[in-house]
């Protein structure tokens, strides 16, 4: 799956912050989605004390959610951990994984934040710009913003707000479990992002695309490519 270069990765933290602020203006917050036949789930982790980044991508068919393709790519981590700049650590390996795919999904769900980020450019938004694909952030924890109580029933949600702006939805994806933080990444609205996540929920807390990517990313016996 070919990807056009968006910017260089050799940046200081100060340069990365300035780039985030500039790229945030390029995020499309309305729906621009081709008919969905394939959905990708992305999860990114670290090995060897953070020295190696491990990216897993799983592609599922829609509407069956049957796995069609999966890849894992590992490479040296390019930037040390800096709060708010996680995408600069994670995305290079994610792009390496997408380069291995033989299929091109129409929608991508990322384990991480979309615009629910202090500078409105979390990993899902940043990756969406690189791929030029609709992306959704599906995070297990809150990075910024505040929200009220989320009703206990599956599928209930409340808005996540930051600096007077709605930046996401806090979704109860399963009865009596901690909620997920859903935010649009790129080329998709919040309402459509939330709708897709709910449609992809199975019997566990995570939607199937990121659940399978998370499982693949945690399998250390999986041969990297």
CSV table of C-alpha atoms in Angstrom, one decimal:
chain,number,residue,atom,x,y,z
A,1,UNK,CA,0.0,0.0,0.0
A,2,UNK,CA,1.9,3.1,-1.2
A,3,UNK,CA,2.0,6.2,1.0
A,4,UNK,CA,3.1,9.7,0.0
A,5,UNK,CA,5.6,11.4,2.4
A,6,UNK,CA,4.0,14.2,4.5
A,7,UNK,CA,7.1,15.5,6.3
A,8,UNK,CA,10.5,14.5,7.7
A,9,UNK,CA,10.8,12.6,11.0
A,10,UNK,CA,14.1,14.1,12.1
A,11,UNK,CA,12.6,16.8,14.4
A,12,UNK,CA,13.3,18.3,17.8
A,13,UNK,CA,10.4,18.3,20.2
A,14,UNK,CA,10.0,22.0,19.6
A,15,UNK,CA,9.8,21.5,15.9
A,16,UNK,CA,7.4,18.6,16.3
A,17,UNK,CA,5.0,20.8,18.4
A,18,UNK,CA,5.1,23.5,15.8
A,19,UNK,CA,4.4,20.9,13.1
A,20,UNK,CA,1.4,19.5,15.1
A,21,UNK,CA,-0.1,23.0,15.3
A,22,UNK,CA,0.2,23.5,11.5
A,23,UNK,CA,-1.0,20.0,10.5
A,24,UNK,CA,-4.0,20.2,12.9
A,25,UNK,CA,-5.5,22.8,10.4
A,26,UNK,CA,-5.4,20.2,7.7
A,27,UNK,CA,-7.7,17.7,9.5
A,28,UNK,CA,-11.0,17.2,7.8
A,29,UNK,CA,-13.8,16.9,10.4
A,30,UNK,CA,-16.6,16.0,8.0
A,31,UNK,CA,-17.3,12.7,6.2
A,32,UNK,CA,-15.3,12.0,3.1
A,33,UNK,CA,-15.5,8.2,3.0
A,34,UNK,CA,-15.6,5.8,0.1
A,35,UNK,CA,-18.0,2.8,0.4
A,36,UNK,CA,-16.5,0.7,3.2
A,37,UNK,CA,-15.5,-2.9,2.3
A,38,UNK,CA,-12.4,-3.2,4.4
A,39,UNK,CA,-11.7,-1.8,7.9
A,40,UNK,CA,-8.2,-1.7,9.4
A,41,UNK,CA,-7.3,-1.8,13.1
A,42,UNK,CA,-4.0,-0.4,14.3
A,43,UNK,CA,-2.2,-0.9,17.5
A,44,UNK,CA,1.4,0.2,18.3
A,45,UNK,CA,3.6,-0.8,21.2
A,46,UNK,CA,7.2,-0.9,22.3
A,47,UNK,CA,9.8,-3.5,23.0
A,48,UNK,CA,13.3,-3.6,24.5
A,49,UNK,CA,12.6,-0.8,26.9
A,50,UNK,CA,11.1,1.4,24.3
A,51,UNK,CA,14.0,1.1,21.9
A,52,UNK,CA,11.9,-0.8,19.3
A,53,UNK,CA,8.5,0.2,18.1
A,54,UNK,CA,6.1,-2.6,17.1
A,55,UNK,CA,3.1,-1.9,14.9
A,56,UNK,CA,0.3,-4.3,14.1
A,57,UNK,CA,-2.4,-3.8,11.4
A,58,UNK,CA,-5.3,-6.1,10.9
A,59,UNK,CA,-7.7,-5.7,8.0
A,60,UNK,CA,-11.3,-7.0,8.3
A,61,UNK,CA,-14.0,-7.3,5.8
A,62,UNK,CA,-17.2,-5.3,6.3
A,63,UNK,CA,-19.9,-6.2,7.3
A,64,UNK,CA,-18.7,-9.7,8.3
A,65,UNK,CA,-15.7,-8.4,10.3
A,66,UNK,CA,-13.8,-11.5,9.1
A,67,UNK,CA,-10.0,-11.0,9.2
A,68,UNK,CA,-8.6,-10.7,5.7
A,69,UNK,CA,-5.0,-9.7,6.3
A,70,UNK,CA,-2.6,-8.9,9.1
A,71,UNK,CA,1.0,-7.6,9.3
A,72,UNK,CA,3.5,-6.7,12.0
A,73,UNK,CA,6.4,-4.3,11.5
A,74,UNK,CA,9.2,-3.5,14.0
A,75,UNK,CA,11.8,-0.8,13.7
A,76,UNK,CA,14.0,1.3,16.0
A,77,UNK,CA,12.1,4.0,17.8
A,78,UNK,CA,12.9,7.4,16.4
A,79,UNK,CA,11.9,9.8,19.2
A,80,UNK,CA,12.1,9.5,23.0
A,81,UNK,CA,8.9,9.7,24.9
A,82,UNK,CA,7.6,13.3,25.1
A,83,UNK,CA,4.1,13.9,26.5
A,84,UNK,CA,1.8,14.9,23.6
A,85,UNK,CA,4.2,13.8,20.9
A,86,UNK,CA,3.5,10.1,20.9
A,87,UNK,CA,2.5,10.0,17.2
A,88,UNK,CA,6.2,10.9,16.3
A,89,UNK,CA,7.2,7.7,18.1
A,90,UNK,CA,4.5,5.5,16.8
A,91,UNK,CA,3.6,6.5,13.2
A,92,UNK,CA,6.9,5.6,11.4
A,93,UNK,CA,6.4,1.9,12.4
A,94,UNK,CA,2.7,2.1,11.6
A,95,UNK,CA,3.6,3.3,8.1
A,96,UNK,CA,6.0,0.5,7.8
A,97,UNK,CA,3.2,-1.9,8.6
A,98,UNK,CA,0.8,-0.3,6.1
A,99,UNK,CA,3.5,-0.6,3.4
A,100,UNK,CA,3.3,-4.4,3.8
A,101,UNK,CA,-0.4,-4.6,3.1
A,102,UNK,CA,-1.7,-5.9,-0.2
A,103,UNK,CA,-5.1,-4.4,0.4
A,104,UNK,CA,-6.2,-0.8,1.0
A,105,UNK,CA,-8.9,-0.3,3.6
A,106,UNK,CA,-11.5,2.5,3.3
A,107,UNK,CA,-11.6,3.1,7.1
A,108,UNK,CA,-9.0,2.9,9.8
A,109,UNK,CA,-9.5,2.5,13.6
A,110,UNK,CA,-6.4,3.4,15.7
A,111,UNK,CA,-5.7,2.5,19.3
A,112,UNK,CA,-5.1,6.1,20.4
A,113,UNK,CA,-6.4,9.6,20.2
A,114,UNK,CA,-7.7,11.5,17.2
A,115,UNK,CA,-8.4,15.2,17.8
A,116,UNK,CA,-8.9,14.5,21.5
A,117,UNK,CA,-5.4,15.9,22.0
A,118,UNK,CA,-4.2,19.3,23.4
A,119,UNK,CA,-3.1,20.4,19.9
A,120,UNK,CA,-5.8,18.4,18.1
A,121,UNK,CA,-3.4,16.0,16.4
A,122,UNK,CA,-3.2,12.7,18.1
A,123,UNK,CA,-1.9,9.5,16.5
A,124,UNK,CA,-5.1,8.7,14.6
A,125,UNK,CA,-5.3,12.2,13.1
A,126,UNK,CA,-1.6,12.3,12.3
A,127,UNK,CA,-1.8,8.9,10.7
A,128,UNK,CA,-4.9,9.8,8.8
A,129,UNK,CA,-3.1,12.7,7.1
A,130,UNK,CA,-0.2,10.4,6.1
A,131,UNK,CA,-2.5,7.7,4.7
A,132,UNK,CA,-5.1,10.1,3.3
A,133,UNK,CA,-7.8,7.8,4.7
A,134,UNK,CA,-10.7,8.3,7.2
A,135,UNK,CA,-9.4,7.4,10.6
A,136,UNK,CA,-11.0,7.1,14.1
A,137,UNK,CA,-9.2,7.4,17.4
A,138,UNK,CA,-10.3,4.6,19.9
A,139,UNK,CA,-8.5,5.3,23.2
A,140,UNK,CA,-8.7,3.4,26.5
A,141,UNK,CA,-7.8,6.5,28.5
A,142,UNK,CA,-8.4,10.3,28.4
A,143,UNK,CA,-5.5,12.6,27.4
A,144,UNK,CA,-7.3,15.9,27.8
A,145,UNK,CA,-10.8,17.3,28.3
A,146,UNK,CA,-13.6,16.7,30.8
A,147,UNK,CA,-16.9,14.9,30.7
A,148,UNK,CA,-19.9,14.0,32.9
A,149,UNK,CA,-21.0,10.6,34.0
A,150,UNK,CA,-21.5,8.0,31.3
A,151,UNK,CA,-24.7,5.8,31.7
A,152,UNK,CA,-23.9,2.2,32.5
A,153,UNK,CA,-25.8,0.6,29.6
A,154,UNK,CA,-23.8,-0.6,26.5
A,155,UNK,CA,-23.8,2.0,23.7
A,156,UNK,CA,-24.5,5.0,26.0
A,157,UNK,CA,-22.1,8.0,25.7
A,158,UNK,CA,-21.5,11.6,26.7
A,159,UNK,CA,-19.4,14.3,25.1
A,160,UNK,CA,-15.8,15.0,25.8
A,161,UNK,CA,-15.0,18.8,25.9
A,162,UNK,CA,-11.8,20.7,26.0
A,163,UNK,CA,-11.4,24.5,26.0
A,164,UNK,CA,-15.1,25.0,25.1
A,165,UNK,CA,-14.9,22.5,22.2
A,166,UNK,CA,-16.4,19.1,21.7
A,167,UNK,CA,-13.4,16.9,20.9
A,168,UNK,CA,-14.8,13.4,21.3
A,169,UNK,CA,-17.3,11.0,22.9
A,170,UNK,CA,-17.0,8.9,26.0
A,171,UNK,CA,-18.6,5.6,25.1
A,172,UNK,CA,-19.8,2.8,27.3
A,173,UNK,CA,-18.9,-0.1,25.0
A,174,UNK,CA,-19.9,-2.8,27.4
A,175,UNK,CA,-21.9,-3.0,30.6
A,176,UNK,CA,-19.9,-2.3,33.8
A,177,UNK,CA,-16.6,-1.6,32.1
A,178,UNK,CA,-14.6,1.6,31.9
A,179,UNK,CA,-15.6,3.7,28.9
A,180,UNK,CA,-13.7,4.3,25.6
A,181,UNK,CA,-12.6,7.7,24.4
A,182,UNK,CA,-13.7,8.1,20.8
A,183,UNK,CA,-12.6,11.0,18.6
A,184,UNK,CA,-12.5,11.7,14.9
A,185,UNK,CA,-9.1,11.3,13.3
A,186,UNK,CA,-9.4,12.6,9.7
A,187,UNK,CA,-11.9,12.7,6.9
A,188,UNK,CA,-14.8,11.7,9.2
A,189,UNK,CA,-17.2,13.4,11.6
A,190,UNK,CA,-17.5,12.6,15.3
A,191,UNK,CA,-21.1,11.3,14.8
A,192,UNK,CA,-19.9,8.9,12.1
A,193,UNK,CA,-16.9,7.8,14.1
A,194,UNK,CA,-19.1,6.9,17.0
A,195,UNK,CA,-21.5,5.1,14.8
A,196,UNK,CA,-18.7,2.9,13.2
A,197,UNK,CA,-17.2,2.1,16.6
A,198,UNK,CA,-20.6,0.9,17.9
A,199,UNK,CA,-21.3,-1.1,14.8
A,200,UNK,CA,-18.0,-2.9,15.2
A,201,UNK,CA,-18.4,-3.8,18.8
A,202,UNK,CA,-18.5,-7.5,19.6
A,203,UNK,CA,-18.6,-9.2,23.0
A,204,UNK,CA,-15.6,-7.4,24.4
A,205,UNK,CA,-14.8,-3.8,25.4
A,206,UNK,CA,-12.9,-2.9,22.2
A,207,UNK,CA,-14.3,-2.8,18.6
A,208,UNK,CA,-13.2,-5.7,16.6
A,209,UNK,CA,-10.6,-3.9,14.4
A,210,UNK,CA,-8.6,-2.6,17.4
A,211,UNK,CA,-9.2,-5.6,19.5
A,212,UNK,CA,-7.6,-7.9,16.9
A,213,UNK,CA,-4.8,-5.4,16.3
A,214,UNK,CA,-4.1,-5.2,20.1
A,215,UNK,CA,-4.0,-9.0,20.3
A,216,UNK,CA,-1.6,-9.2,17.3
A,217,UNK,CA,0.6,-6.5,18.7
A,218,UNK,CA,1.0,-8.3,22.0
A,219,UNK,CA,2.0,-11.6,20.5
A,220,UNK,CA,5.8,-11.6,20.8
A,221,UNK,CA,6.0,-14.9,19.0
A,222,UNK,CA,4.5,-13.3,15.8
A,223,UNK,CA,7.2,-13.1,13.2
A,224,UNK,CA,7.9,-9.5,12.3
A,225,UNK,CA,7.9,-8.5,8.7
